[in-house]
Structure formats: structure tokens, C-alpha cells
Amino acid sequence: MMNIPLKRRTLLRAGALGLAGACLPSLLPAWARSGTQGLTAGASPLTGEDIHLHVGHSRFTVGGRSGHAVTLNGVLPAPLIRLREGQKVRLHVHNGLEEDTSIHWHGLILPFHMDGVPGISFPGIAPKSVFTYEFPVKQSGTYWYHSHSGLQEQQGHYGPLVIDPKDADPVHYDREHVIVLSDWTFLHPHKILEKVKQEGGYFNRQRQTVFGGLAGDDPEERMTPMERFAWGRMRMDPTDISDVTGSIYTYLINGHGPEENWTGLFRPGERVRLRFINASAMTIFNVRIPGLPLTIVQADGQNVKPVETDEFQISVAETYDVIVTPTEAQAHTIVAESIDRSGLTRATLAPRLGMEAPVPPLRPRPTLSMRDMGMGSMDHGSMDHSGHGASSPVKIGVGVDMVAAMPVDRTADRPLGLENEPHRVLTYHQLTPLTPFADMRPPTRRIDIHLTGNMERFMWSFDGQKLNEGLEPIRLARNERVRVRLINNSMMNHPIHIHGHFFELVTGMPGGNPVKHTVNVMPGGTASFDLTADAPGDWAFHCHLLYHMHAGMMNVVKIRPLDDIAAASPSPEDHSGHGAHAPPAAEAHGAHHGHHAMTGDDA
């Protein structure tokens, strides 16, 4: 039974164009085509020491409509790059656009001037020119790559990257599939930005209504009149969960919309490794495969001790590797539901092409709670509705419309919207590294960074300052060990990513802290990570929601002293920042971040 809310017009258009026909494969790489056997020899990944990528314009078709895309080698998603730990690689990027472009190798450990962020680590790739990235491959795991120029990532400029370990892989599997999740829109990304700046919640078509409290199993039904009154008095919308929603997005799996039903094959009894990558611009997904337990074996490319669950939330820019073992010759639906439940996409695992399983309907959309408002575990009756957070160094102003009064560590929480699901749901506290982090030193100081914004004006920042407002860079001494505490003073989730490093997400669990490059900081909550500043250079540090980053929630981490080679490379201060997401960080005056000496309590 098909319960996806497909539009009649879409179906008619799909039929007229022969949607399932031959117009699609020309824009899909072999590994992403429906009916694939997985990453076998026929998947045609790009391998070797010299790899060429051509950035250009293409037409992309989904749901019977066609629109303009920015692609690599003419396909969307971009080609799968497959490397081996220990090799060297030269990636030649040919820019066929009329504007600058770039590629950032997300999660890779490399020299900072190969990291690919215009205005910070290199000048960008000028139109009709070629840039060669060259670096040794020092790690293994599941990663991805994408543009860091303008809003090209929203237009299709992203692809998967898999690195095989030089020794035996501790994860045993018989077959593997790459699952790239993304969000596609026919609306130009600059128009999206214009709309959200003109009106907060512009794309939210699920706002709270008077009748919401009577709507069956809707979470609003559980909201008391006093809580509804409190939200109204604060002029806050408890349904404002995603800035850009299914009202304009088509959610994709490997470049296929839900109607196209991407299908990956298996033989019953096989251990199938699914490499999930969230390459979306703005969409956090909840992922499940009804009827199949999911064993998480890797997070952000780092092996973890296997943990079985029934559903996990994957924030933008995160990756999870999952083992499933379907034993019967039947189809299973992969469900990826947007966090705000404004839409979903699906794919199928099946023994043969053409099979499909029931698609569960969208669940009732979630609503925010007082905990998401930064009130910790307080009930609304005892909270400070002003939300001024008297002890916070961040003040309410034009660019900051909320300060969490009592933010608490939420890394043990079930993700937003999955709090009351009857089945198992993955939390960060369940992730245990397979190999302990190499640096066991305790951090010597703590840096507090506030995630701030004005949701109505769509202004996003760190500590109340945008990157182009002279935000002071985060300066670290080489090999320094620091704890970074992220304090989310907004009602939005923020996936925070640091380039060129992994960090230990502080969970305090006995098995050790998981090692990641991106952490999703829940609304009104905190998350802390310990970082070893062992990679000299200038590194981007930002929210990975594309429009949040573009609006200013971004900074630069400067690690000094540099190596001789890095010091001899063009300094980012020498560049004009061609096509960067935001103007390069100025050498601002005056420290702005909260710095604290570590105490025994902190550690």
C-alpha cells in the first residue's frame, strides 16, 4: 500500500514523461541507479591517484519535472569516489561554470590549504580554470564532498566518498550500498533565502491552529491550554522546526524521489552494509526500515561498537553506517522522514527489482517543548518567560531574539520528535568508539560558544556576531587540548561541524566518548566536545544548515604555529574570497568567546 501523499498533478506529469523510463539514468551515476547490486565492479567508482571532476550545468528530473542543477561529471548525486587508506590522491577539479566553485572534502584529515573553503583555506576555483587538490589519505570510512561556494550545494553539488581501510575491515558484510539523502527544490536557492528573510516560518505549512488540540493523535492534543497560552504569550511557534520544508522540497535517496523508489538488491541472509550520508542543505531525517533491526557500526566515518536500534536521526552532514540482515525473500522499505514531518522519501531493499513493501504514512508532526526553549527540565509555570538568561554573556538584540535560561546537556536525549516512539531510538550516548581516541590528555581550558539567532529575521550567528561582522576567530595553540561547549540559544537544531579534525563528543559514558566531526546541538540544549588542535592552519567552523551558514553562523579556527609548508602557502588573508559563503573573517579585535580554565568539575 502506498501512503506517500503524492500529488495527482505529479503523477500525471510523471506518466506523461515516462518517469520510470530512460530519461533518468543519464543523470545518475551507476552506483545510484535503481536495481543496483551495490558497490560492486559495476558501480564504476572513481579510483586511483588521479581523479578528474568537471563542474557544470545540467538538467535534473524528479517527479516528472526538470530543473537546473549544478553537477559534477554531469550526474546528481556526484560520482562515488573510492580511495584506500595510505594512498596519495590528486583530485583535478575543472570549473566549467561562469562563477567560482570549490570542493570541500567533508571529514577528511588533510592540509588546511587542501580543505576547499574559499576565503579561509584557499581562494576558490575561478571560472573555466582547474584546481588540483593533492593530499595523502590518512583514514578510512564513509564521507562525502560538496561545494563550499555560494549555495551550489543546494543545487546538486555533492557526492559520496568511501575510503577502504589499509588493513582488514572490522565491519564484516557481504554487500554494501551507499544511501545519499538530500533535498531538492525547483525554487532558486537565493529566492529561498529571500523568502525566509522576509517572513519567519514562510515555508511552514503546519502551524499551530485552534483546532490542533482536537486533532486525533497530534502532539498538540497533549499540549495543555496553559502551555498553548504560554507559547502564544511568547509569540513563539512550537511547530517552527524546519526553516525550509516539504512544501518546496522533494526529498531524495540517491537522486530518486519517493515515486521513483530507488531499489538496492540483496540475497536473503546477507549482511548488507548501508552507508547513510545526509547531504541535504537543510533537512534532518529520521530513518527506519520497518521490520529490520539496524545495527550501527560507524558514525561520521569512525567505527563504533555495534549497537542495535530501530530508528536513528541523521542530522545534516552526519554519516552512519548500518548493518541489516534481511533473511526472507521480501522487500523492505527504507523510510527517511523529515524532522518536521512535512514530507518523506522512501527506497526499497529487495531481492529483485520491481518488488516493494508498504510505505508507512507520515507520523503526526512534532511540537517543541519548554525543554526546547532552553528551560531545562522546568515546567512552564516556574520558568522565566523573558528568556534573557541573566548569567549569559549574550544579550538580546537585533540579531538575537532568545537566550536559553537553563540550557542542559541534551546528548543523552532522544532526538526531537522521537521522544515518545515505542521502539528503540539511537542517542549519542549509545555510541561507543571501537578504538579509543588517541589523545587521552584532559583539556586545559573550556571555550563556550553560543549558537544565536533571530528566527523572524533569519539572522544566524555565533555569540551574537556573524562571520562578516568581524567575529573574532577561535585561536588555538598547536597541540592544545580544549573543551568546546556549544550552547544553543535558539529553538532550531544546529549541526555544528569543524573542518580538518575529529573531536570526542563528551558523553561521560563508561565505554568512552564517540569520535565525530559533526554534532547536532538540540534546541535550547548544550553539547560539549574535546578537541586536540593538532592540525595547524585556518579551518572553517560552522552550522551545516546551508542557509544558517550563509546567513552568518560560521567562524574560523586558527591553529598556530604553522608547518613550514603551510606557512609558505598563500595565506587566506591574501585572498579576496572568490565565491565564499560569506566574506572572509577579518582579524577582529578583542576576544569574544567565553574562555574558562578547566576545573575538576568540568573534566
Coordinates of C-alpha atoms in Angstrom, one line a residue:
M1 CA 0.0 0.0 0.0
M2 CA 1.3 3.4 -0.9
N3 CA 0.6 6.1 1.6
I4 CA 3.0 8.8 0.4
P5 CA 1.0 11.9 -0.2
L6 CA 1.7 12.0 -3.9
K7 CA 0.2 14.9 -5.8
R8 CA -2.2 14.0 -8.7
R9 CA -0.5 16.6 -10.9
T10 CA 2.8 15.0 -10.2
L11 CA 1.6 11.5 -11.1
L12 CA 0.0 12.7 -14.3
R13 CA 3.2 14.5 -15.3
A14 CA 5.3 11.5 -14.4
G15 CA 3.1 9.3 -16.6
A16 CA 3.3 11.7 -19.5
L17 CA 7.0 11.8 -19.4
G18 CA 7.5 8.2 -18.8
L19 CA 9.0 8.9 -15.5
A20 CA 10.4 5.4 -14.9
G21 CA 11.9 5.4 -18.3
A22 CA 15.1 6.3 -19.8
C23 CA 15.3 10.0 -19.1
L24 CA 16.7 9.5 -15.6
P25 CA 19.7 7.2 -15.9
S26 CA 21.7 9.7 -18.0
L27 CA 21.9 11.9 -14.9
L28 CA 22.6 9.2 -12.4
P29 CA 25.9 7.6 -11.7
A30 CA 25.9 3.8 -11.9
W31 CA 26.1 3.2 -8.2
A32 CA 22.9 5.3 -7.7
R33 CA 20.7 3.6 -10.3
S34 CA 17.7 1.6 -9.2
G35 CA 18.2 -2.1 -9.2
T36 CA 21.9 -1.8 -8.4
Q37 CA 23.7 -4.8 -6.9
G38 CA 25.6 -2.5 -4.7
L39 CA 29.2 -1.3 -4.7
T40 CA 30.5 -4.0 -7.0
A41 CA 32.7 -3.7 -10.0
G42 CA 29.7 -2.4 -12.0
A43 CA 29.3 0.6 -9.7
S44 CA 32.1 2.4 -11.5
P45 CA 33.5 4.5 -8.7
L46 CA 36.3 6.9 -9.4
T47 CA 39.5 5.4 -8.0
G48 CA 43.3 5.8 -8.3
E49 CA 45.8 8.5 -7.7
D50 CA 44.5 11.0 -10.4
I51 CA 40.8 11.8 -10.4
H52 CA 39.1 14.4 -12.6
L53 CA 35.9 16.1 -11.7
H54 CA 34.1 18.5 -14.0
V55 CA 31.7 21.0 -12.5
G56 CA 29.0 22.2 -14.9
H57 CA 25.3 22.9 -15.5
S58 CA 22.8 20.0 -16.1
R59 CA 19.1 19.4 -16.1
F60 CA 17.8 17.2 -13.3
T61 CA 14.5 15.5 -13.4
V62 CA 12.5 14.2 -10.5
G63 CA 8.7 13.7 -10.0
G64 CA 8.1 14.5 -13.7
R65 CA 9.7 17.9 -13.5
S66 CA 13.0 19.1 -14.8
G67 CA 15.1 21.9 -13.4
H68 CA 18.6 23.4 -13.4
A69 CA 21.3 21.7 -11.4
V70 CA 25.0 22.2 -10.7
T71 CA 26.6 18.8 -11.1
L72 CA 29.9 17.0 -11.2
N73 CA 30.7 15.0 -14.3
G74 CA 27.0 15.6 -15.3
V75 CA 25.4 13.4 -12.7
L76 CA 23.4 14.0 -9.5
P77 CA 24.5 12.9 -6.9
A78 CA 28.1 13.3 -8.0
P79 CA 30.3 10.3 -8.8
L80 CA 31.3 7.9 -5.9
I81 CA 35.0 8.4 -5.1
R82 CA 36.6 5.3 -3.6
L83 CA 40.1 5.5 -2.1
R84 CA 42.3 3.4 0.1
E85 CA 43.9 4.5 3.3
G86 CA 47.6 5.1 2.8
Q87 CA 47.4 6.1 -0.8
K88 CA 48.0 9.6 -2.3
V89 CA 45.4 11.3 -4.4
R90 CA 45.3 14.2 -6.8
L91 CA 41.8 15.5 -7.5
H92 CA 41.7 17.7 -10.5
V93 CA 38.6 19.9 -10.4
H94 CA 37.6 21.6 -13.7
N95 CA 35.3 24.5 -13.3
G96 CA 33.0 24.8 -16.3
L97 CA 30.8 27.4 -14.6
E98 CA 30.7 31.1 -15.1
E99 CA 31.2 31.6 -11.4
D100 CA 33.7 30.4 -8.8
T101 CA 33.3 26.9 -7.3
S102 CA 35.1 24.7 -4.8
I103 CA 35.0 21.2 -3.2
H104 CA 35.3 20.6 0.5
W105 CA 36.3 17.0 1.4
H106 CA 33.9 16.6 4.4
G107 CA 35.5 14.8 7.3
L108 CA 38.9 14.3 5.8
I109 CA 42.2 14.9 7.6
L110 CA 44.3 16.9 5.2
P111 CA 46.5 20.0 5.0
F112 CA 44.3 23.1 5.5
H113 CA 45.1 24.6 2.1
M114 CA 43.5 21.5 0.5
D115 CA 40.3 21.7 2.6
G116 CA 38.5 23.8 0.0
V117 CA 36.8 26.7 1.7
P118 CA 37.1 29.9 -0.3
G119 CA 38.3 32.8 1.7
I120 CA 39.5 30.7 4.5
S121 CA 41.8 28.0 3.3
F122 CA 42.2 28.8 -0.4
P123 CA 40.9 31.4 -2.9
G124 CA 38.4 29.2 -4.7
I125 CA 38.4 27.9 -8.2
A126 CA 37.9 30.6 -10.8
P127 CA 35.5 30.1 -13.8
K128 CA 37.0 28.0 -16.6
S129 CA 40.0 27.0 -14.6
V130 CA 41.4 23.9 -12.9
F131 CA 42.5 23.3 -9.4
T132 CA 44.3 20.2 -8.1
Y133 CA 43.8 19.0 -4.6
E134 CA 46.6 16.8 -3.5
F135 CA 47.0 15.0 -0.2
P136 CA 47.7 11.7 1.4
V137 CA 44.7 9.6 2.5
K138 CA 45.2 9.1 6.3
Q139 CA 41.9 7.4 7.3
S140 CA 39.1 5.1 6.3
G141 CA 35.3 5.2 6.5
T142 CA 32.2 6.8 4.8
Y143 CA 32.5 10.5 3.9
W144 CA 31.3 12.9 1.3
Y145 CA 32.2 16.0 -0.6
H146 CA 30.4 19.2 -1.6
S147 CA 30.8 22.7 -2.8
H148 CA 31.6 25.4 -0.3
S149 CA 30.8 28.2 -2.7
G150 CA 27.6 30.2 -2.6
L151 CA 24.6 28.0 -2.5
Q152 CA 25.7 25.4 -5.1
E153 CA 25.3 22.6 -2.6
Q154 CA 21.6 23.1 -2.7
Q155 CA 21.7 22.8 -6.5
G156 CA 23.2 19.3 -6.5
H157 CA 27.0 19.8 -6.0
Y158 CA 27.6 16.9 -3.6
G159 CA 28.7 13.3 -3.8
P160 CA 29.8 10.3 -1.7
L161 CA 33.4 9.3 -0.8
V162 CA 34.3 5.9 0.6
I163 CA 37.8 5.1 1.9
D164 CA 38.7 1.4 2.5
P165 CA 41.0 0.6 5.4
K166 CA 44.5 -0.4 4.7
D167 CA 44.1 -3.4 7.0
A168 CA 41.2 -5.8 7.5
D169 CA 37.9 -4.0 7.9
P170 CA 36.5 -4.7 11.4
V171 CA 33.0 -4.4 9.9
H172 CA 32.0 -7.7 8.2
Y173 CA 29.5 -7.5 5.4
D174 CA 28.5 -9.4 2.2
R175 CA 27.2 -6.4 0.2
E176 CA 27.2 -2.7 0.5
H177 CA 25.0 0.2 -0.7
V178 CA 25.6 3.9 -0.4
I179 CA 22.4 5.8 0.6
V180 CA 22.7 9.6 0.0
L181 CA 19.9 11.6 1.4
S182 CA 19.3 15.1 0.1
D183 CA 16.7 17.7 -0.5
W184 CA 15.9 19.1 -4.0
T185 CA 13.9 22.1 -4.9
F186 CA 12.9 23.8 -8.2
L187 CA 13.0 27.2 -6.4
H188 CA 16.3 29.0 -6.8
P189 CA 18.2 29.0 -3.5
H190 CA 18.6 32.8 -3.5
K191 CA 14.8 33.0 -3.7
I192 CA 14.5 30.7 -0.7
L193 CA 16.8 32.9 1.2
E194 CA 14.8 35.9 0.2
K195 CA 11.6 34.3 1.4
V196 CA 12.8 33.2 4.8
K197 CA 14.3 36.7 5.5
Q198 CA 11.0 38.4 4.5
E199 CA 8.9 36.2 6.8
G200 CA 9.9 33.9 9.6
G201 CA 8.3 30.4 9.1
Y202 CA 7.5 31.3 5.5
F203 CA 7.7 27.6 4.4
N204 CA 6.0 26.2 7.5
R205 CA 2.6 24.9 6.4
Q206 CA 1.9 23.1 9.6
R207 CA 1.4 25.9 12.1
Q208 CA -0.5 25.6 15.3
T209 CA -4.2 26.1 14.9
V210 CA -7.2 26.5 17.3
F211 CA -8.4 23.1 16.2
G212 CA -5.0 21.4 16.5
G213 CA -5.8 20.4 20.1
L214 CA -8.6 18.3 18.8
A215 CA -6.7 16.6 16.1
G216 CA -6.5 12.9 17.0
D217 CA -3.0 11.8 17.8
D218 CA -1.5 15.2 17.1
P219 CA 1.1 16.2 19.7
E220 CA -0.9 19.4 20.1
E221 CA -3.6 17.3 21.7
R222 CA -1.2 16.7 24.6
M223 CA -0.4 20.4 25.0
T224 CA -2.4 21.9 27.8
P225 CA -4.3 25.2 27.4
M226 CA -1.8 26.8 29.7
E227 CA 1.1 25.7 27.5
R228 CA -0.7 26.9 24.4
F229 CA -1.2 30.2 26.2
A230 CA 2.5 30.4 27.2
W231 CA 3.6 29.8 23.6
G232 CA 1.2 32.5 22.4
R233 CA 2.4 35.0 25.0
M234 CA 6.0 34.5 24.0
R235 CA 5.0 34.9 20.4
M236 CA 6.8 31.7 19.6
D237 CA 5.6 28.9 17.3
P238 CA 6.0 25.4 18.7
T239 CA 5.8 24.0 15.1
D240 CA 8.7 26.1 13.8
I241 CA 11.1 23.1 13.5
S242 CA 12.5 23.5 9.9
D243 CA 13.1 26.7 8.0
V244 CA 12.7 25.0 4.6
T245 CA 10.2 22.2 4.4
G246 CA 8.5 19.7 2.2
S247 CA 6.3 22.4 0.9
I248 CA 9.0 23.1 -1.7
Y249 CA 11.4 20.2 -1.1
T250 CA 11.4 16.8 -2.8
Y251 CA 13.4 14.5 -0.6
L252 CA 15.8 12.3 -2.5
I253 CA 17.6 9.0 -1.9
N254 CA 20.4 8.6 -4.3
G255 CA 18.9 11.2 -6.6
H256 CA 15.5 9.5 -6.7
G257 CA 12.2 10.9 -5.4
P258 CA 9.7 8.8 -3.5
E259 CA 7.8 8.0 -6.7
E260 CA 10.9 6.6 -8.4
N261 CA 11.6 4.2 -5.5
W262 CA 15.3 3.6 -5.7
T263 CA 15.9 -0.1 -5.1
G264 CA 19.0 -1.8 -3.9
L265 CA 19.3 -5.6 -4.2
F266 CA 20.3 -8.3 -1.7
R267 CA 20.2 -12.0 -1.3
P268 CA 18.3 -13.3 1.8
G269 CA 20.7 -14.0 4.7
E270 CA 23.3 -11.5 3.5
R271 CA 24.8 -8.9 5.9
V272 CA 24.1 -5.7 4.0
R273 CA 26.1 -2.6 4.8
L274 CA 24.2 0.7 4.2
R275 CA 26.4 3.8 4.2
F276 CA 24.0 6.6 5.0
I277 CA 25.1 10.2 4.2
N278 CA 22.9 13.2 4.8
A279 CA 24.0 15.5 2.0
S280 CA 20.9 17.8 2.5
A281 CA 21.1 21.5 2.5
M282 CA 18.6 21.9 5.3
T283 CA 16.8 18.7 6.2
I284 CA 17.4 16.4 9.2
F285 CA 16.0 13.0 8.6
N286 CA 14.6 10.2 10.8
V287 CA 15.5 6.9 9.3
R288 CA 14.0 3.4 9.8
I289 CA 13.4 0.2 7.9
P290 CA 10.2 -1.3 9.4
G291 CA 10.7 -5.0 10.2
L292 CA 14.6 -4.8 10.2
P293 CA 16.7 -4.1 13.2
L294 CA 19.5 -1.6 12.4
T295 CA 23.0 -2.2 13.8
I296 CA 25.0 1.0 13.8
V297 CA 28.7 0.2 13.2
Q298 CA 30.1 3.6 12.2
A299 CA 29.4 7.3 12.8
D300 CA 31.0 10.1 10.8
G301 CA 33.4 7.5 9.3
Q302 CA 34.6 6.3 12.7
N303 CA 34.0 2.7 13.8
V304 CA 31.8 2.3 16.9
K305 CA 30.9 -0.8 18.9
P306 CA 27.8 -2.3 17.2
V307 CA 24.6 -1.0 18.7
E308 CA 21.2 -2.2 17.6
T309 CA 18.3 0.1 17.2
D310 CA 15.1 0.6 15.3
E311 CA 15.4 4.2 14.2
F312 CA 18.0 6.9 14.1
Q313 CA 18.1 10.6 13.4
I314 CA 20.8 11.8 11.0
S315 CA 21.5 15.4 11.0
V316 CA 22.8 17.4 8.1
A317 CA 26.4 16.4 7.3
E318 CA 26.5 13.3 9.5
T319 CA 27.1 9.8 8.2
Y320 CA 26.0 6.5 9.8
D321 CA 27.0 3.0 8.6
V322 CA 24.3 0.4 9.3
I323 CA 24.2 -3.4 9.0
V324 CA 20.9 -5.1 8.2
T325 CA 20.4 -8.8 7.7
P326 CA 17.2 -9.5 5.8
T327 CA 16.5 -13.2 5.9
E328 CA 13.4 -13.5 3.8
A329 CA 12.9 -13.0 0.1
Q330 CA 10.8 -10.0 0.6
A331 CA 11.1 -6.3 0.1
H332 CA 11.8 -3.8 2.9
T333 CA 11.1 0.0 2.8
I334 CA 13.8 2.5 3.8
V335 CA 11.9 5.4 5.2
A336 CA 13.5 8.8 5.6
E337 CA 11.1 11.3 7.2
S338 CA 12.0 14.9 7.5
I339 CA 12.3 16.0 11.2
D340 CA 9.2 18.3 10.9
R341 CA 7.2 15.6 9.2
S342 CA 6.4 17.8 6.2
G343 CA 7.5 15.1 3.9
L344 CA 9.4 11.8 3.4
T345 CA 11.2 9.8 0.9
R346 CA 11.5 6.1 0.6
A347 CA 13.6 3.5 -1.1
T348 CA 13.5 -0.3 -1.2
L349 CA 15.8 -3.2 -0.4
A350 CA 14.6 -6.2 -2.3
P351 CA 15.8 -9.5 -3.8
R352 CA 14.8 -8.3 -7.2
L353 CA 13.8 -5.1 -9.0
G354 CA 10.1 -4.3 -9.0
M355 CA 9.3 -5.5 -5.5
E356 CA 8.1 -3.1 -2.9
A357 CA 6.9 -3.1 0.7
P358 CA 4.2 -0.9 2.4
V359 CA 5.2 2.7 3.0
P360 CA 4.1 3.9 6.4
P361 CA 2.3 7.2 6.5
L362 CA 3.8 10.3 7.8
R363 CA 3.5 10.4 11.6
P364 CA 1.9 13.5 13.3
R365 CA 4.2 16.4 13.2
P366 CA 6.0 17.1 16.5
T367 CA 5.9 20.3 18.5
L368 CA 8.6 22.0 20.5
S369 CA 8.6 21.8 24.3
M370 CA 9.8 24.0 27.1
R371 CA 13.0 21.9 27.1
D372 CA 13.5 23.1 23.5
M373 CA 13.1 26.6 24.7
G374 CA 16.2 26.2 27.0
M375 CA 14.2 25.8 30.1
G376 CA 15.9 22.5 31.1
S377 CA 13.5 20.3 33.0
M378 CA 11.4 23.2 34.4
D379 CA 7.8 23.3 33.7
H380 CA 6.4 26.3 32.1
G381 CA 4.8 27.5 35.3
S382 CA 8.1 28.2 37.0
M383 CA 10.1 29.4 34.0
D384 CA 11.3 32.9 33.1
H385 CA 9.3 33.7 30.0
S386 CA 11.6 36.6 29.1
G387 CA 14.3 34.0 28.3
H388 CA 17.0 36.6 29.0
G389 CA 19.3 34.2 30.7
A390 CA 20.7 36.6 33.3
S391 CA 24.1 34.9 33.5
S392 CA 24.7 34.6 29.8
P393 CA 27.2 36.9 28.1
V394 CA 25.0 37.0 25.0
K395 CA 22.4 39.7 25.1
I396 CA 19.0 40.1 23.4
G397 CA 19.3 42.4 20.5
V398 CA 18.6 42.8 16.8
G399 CA 20.4 39.6 15.9
V400 CA 19.5 37.6 19.0
D401 CA 15.9 37.1 19.9
M402 CA 16.3 34.4 22.5
V403 CA 18.8 33.3 25.2
A404 CA 18.3 30.0 26.9
A405 CA 17.8 30.5 30.6
M406 CA 18.6 27.0 31.7
P407 CA 20.2 25.0 28.9
V408 CA 21.1 21.5 29.7
D409 CA 23.3 18.8 28.1
R410 CA 21.0 17.0 25.7
T411 CA 23.3 14.5 24.2
A412 CA 21.5 11.7 26.1
D413 CA 18.1 12.8 24.8
R414 CA 16.1 11.1 22.2
P415 CA 16.1 13.4 19.1
L416 CA 13.4 15.9 18.6
G417 CA 10.1 14.2 17.5
L418 CA 11.2 10.7 18.5
E419 CA 10.8 11.1 22.3
N420 CA 7.7 9.0 22.5
E421 CA 8.2 6.4 19.8
P422 CA 7.5 2.9 21.3
H423 CA 10.5 1.4 19.6
R424 CA 14.3 1.8 20.1
V425 CA 15.8 5.2 19.0
L426 CA 19.5 5.9 18.8
T427 CA 21.1 8.6 21.1
Y428 CA 24.6 9.9 21.1
H429 CA 25.1 8.2 24.5
Q430 CA 24.8 4.8 22.8
L431 CA 27.8 5.5 20.5
T432 CA 31.0 3.9 21.9
P433 CA 34.2 4.1 19.9
L434 CA 35.7 0.9 18.7
T435 CA 39.1 2.4 19.2
P436 CA 39.7 5.0 22.0
F437 CA 40.7 8.5 20.9
A438 CA 44.5 8.7 20.5
D439 CA 44.9 11.8 22.8
M440 CA 44.0 10.9 26.4
R441 CA 45.0 14.2 27.9
P442 CA 42.4 16.1 29.8
P443 CA 41.5 19.5 28.3
T444 CA 43.2 22.5 29.9
R445 CA 40.5 25.1 29.2
R446 CA 37.0 25.4 28.1
I447 CA 35.6 27.6 25.3
D448 CA 31.9 28.4 25.4
I449 CA 30.3 29.2 22.1
H450 CA 26.7 30.4 21.9
L451 CA 24.6 29.5 18.9
T452 CA 22.4 32.5 18.4
G453 CA 19.9 33.9 16.0
N454 CA 16.8 35.9 15.3
M455 CA 14.3 33.4 13.8
E456 CA 11.9 36.1 12.5
R457 CA 14.7 37.9 10.6
F458 CA 16.6 34.8 9.7
M459 CA 19.8 36.1 11.2
W460 CA 22.2 33.4 12.5
S461 CA 25.5 33.8 14.3
F462 CA 27.9 32.6 17.0
D463 CA 27.9 34.6 20.2
G464 CA 25.6 37.2 18.6
Q465 CA 28.0 38.0 15.8
K466 CA 28.0 37.0 12.2
L467 CA 31.2 36.0 10.4
N468 CA 31.2 39.1 8.3
E469 CA 30.8 41.3 11.3
G470 CA 34.4 41.0 12.4
L471 CA 33.8 37.9 14.6
E472 CA 37.0 37.1 16.5
P473 CA 38.5 33.8 15.2
I474 CA 38.9 31.0 17.7
R475 CA 42.6 30.8 18.3
L476 CA 44.2 27.6 19.5
A477 CA 47.8 26.7 20.2
R478 CA 49.1 23.8 18.2
N479 CA 48.5 20.5 20.1
E480 CA 46.4 22.3 22.7
R481 CA 43.6 20.2 24.2
V482 CA 40.5 22.2 24.7
R483 CA 36.9 21.5 25.6
V484 CA 34.3 23.4 23.5
R485 CA 30.9 23.8 24.9
L486 CA 28.1 24.7 22.4
I487 CA 25.1 26.4 23.9
N488 CA 22.1 26.5 21.7
N489 CA 20.1 29.7 22.3
S490 CA 17.6 29.0 19.7
M491 CA 14.7 26.7 19.0
M492 CA 16.4 25.2 16.0
N493 CA 18.7 22.2 15.8
H494 CA 22.2 23.1 14.6
P495 CA 24.5 20.5 13.2
I496 CA 27.9 22.0 14.1
H497 CA 30.9 20.9 12.0
I498 CA 34.6 21.6 12.3
H499 CA 36.9 21.1 9.4
G500 CA 40.1 19.1 9.4
H501 CA 39.6 17.5 12.8
F502 CA 37.7 14.9 14.7
F503 CA 36.6 15.5 18.3
E504 CA 35.4 13.5 21.2
L505 CA 31.8 14.2 21.9
V506 CA 31.6 14.3 25.7
T507 CA 29.0 11.8 26.8
G508 CA 30.7 10.6 30.0
M509 CA 29.7 7.1 29.2
P510 CA 31.9 4.3 30.6
G511 CA 32.8 3.0 27.1
G512 CA 34.3 6.2 26.0
N513 CA 33.3 9.3 24.0
P514 CA 32.3 8.8 20.4
V515 CA 34.6 10.4 17.8
K516 CA 32.8 12.7 15.3
H517 CA 33.3 15.7 13.0
T518 CA 29.7 17.0 13.3
V519 CA 27.4 17.2 16.3
N520 CA 23.7 18.1 16.3
V521 CA 23.0 20.5 19.1
M522 CA 19.4 20.2 20.1
P523 CA 17.2 23.3 20.7
G524 CA 17.8 25.0 24.0
G525 CA 20.5 22.5 24.9
T526 CA 24.2 22.1 25.1
A527 CA 26.8 19.7 23.8
S528 CA 30.5 19.6 24.6
F529 CA 33.4 18.1 22.7
D530 CA 37.1 17.8 23.5
L531 CA 39.4 18.8 20.6
T532 CA 43.1 18.3 20.0
A533 CA 44.4 21.1 17.9
D534 CA 46.9 19.1 16.0
A535 CA 46.3 20.4 12.5
P536 CA 47.9 23.8 12.0
G537 CA 46.1 26.2 9.7
D538 CA 42.8 28.1 9.3
W539 CA 39.7 25.9 9.5
A540 CA 36.0 26.6 8.9
F541 CA 33.7 26.0 11.9
H542 CA 30.0 26.4 11.2
C543 CA 26.4 25.2 11.3
H544 CA 25.9 22.8 8.4
L545 CA 22.4 24.0 7.7
L546 CA 23.3 25.7 4.5
Y547 CA 21.2 28.9 4.9
H548 CA 22.3 29.3 8.5
M549 CA 25.9 29.2 7.5
H550 CA 25.2 31.6 4.6
A551 CA 23.5 33.9 7.0
G552 CA 26.5 34.1 9.3
M553 CA 26.7 31.2 11.7
M554 CA 30.3 30.5 10.8
N555 CA 33.7 31.2 12.2
V556 CA 37.4 30.4 11.7
V557 CA 39.6 28.3 13.9
K558 CA 43.2 29.4 13.7
I559 CA 45.8 26.9 14.9
R560 CA 49.4 28.1 15.2
P561 CA 52.3 27.8 14.7
L562 CA 52.0 26.6 11.1
D563 CA 54.2 24.0 9.4
D564 CA 56.9 25.3 7.1
I565 CA 54.9 24.1 4.1
A566 CA 51.7 25.5 5.3
A567 CA 53.3 28.8 6.1
A568 CA 54.7 29.0 2.6
S569 CA 51.2 28.5 1.1
P570 CA 49.1 31.5 0.2
S571 CA 47.7 33.0 3.3
P572 CA 43.9 33.3 3.4
E573 CA 44.4 36.9 4.2
D574 CA 46.0 37.3 0.8
H575 CA 42.8 36.1 -1.0
S576 CA 39.8 38.0 -2.0
G577 CA 37.5 35.2 -1.1
H578 CA 36.1 34.3 -4.5
G579 CA 32.6 33.0 -4.2
A580 CA 32.9 32.2 -0.5
H581 CA 29.8 31.5 1.6
A582 CA 30.5 34.7 3.5
P583 CA 33.2 37.3 3.5
P584 CA 36.5 36.0 5.0
A585 CA 36.9 36.5 8.6
A586 CA 38.5 39.8 9.5
E587 CA 41.3 39.9 12.1
A588 CA 38.8 41.2 14.6
H589 CA 39.9 42.9 17.7
G590 CA 39.1 41.8 21.2
A591 CA 38.3 38.3 22.3
H592 CA 34.6 37.5 22.2
H593 CA 34.3 33.8 23.1
G594 CA 33.9 32.7 26.7
H595 CA 37.2 31.1 27.8
H596 CA 37.4 29.2 31.1
A597 CA 40.1 27.4 32.8
M598 CA 39.1 23.8 33.3
T599 CA 38.3 22.6 36.8
G600 CA 37.9 19.1 38.1
D601 CA 34.1 19.5 37.7
D602 CA 34.5 20.4 34.1
A603 CA 36.6 17.4 33.4

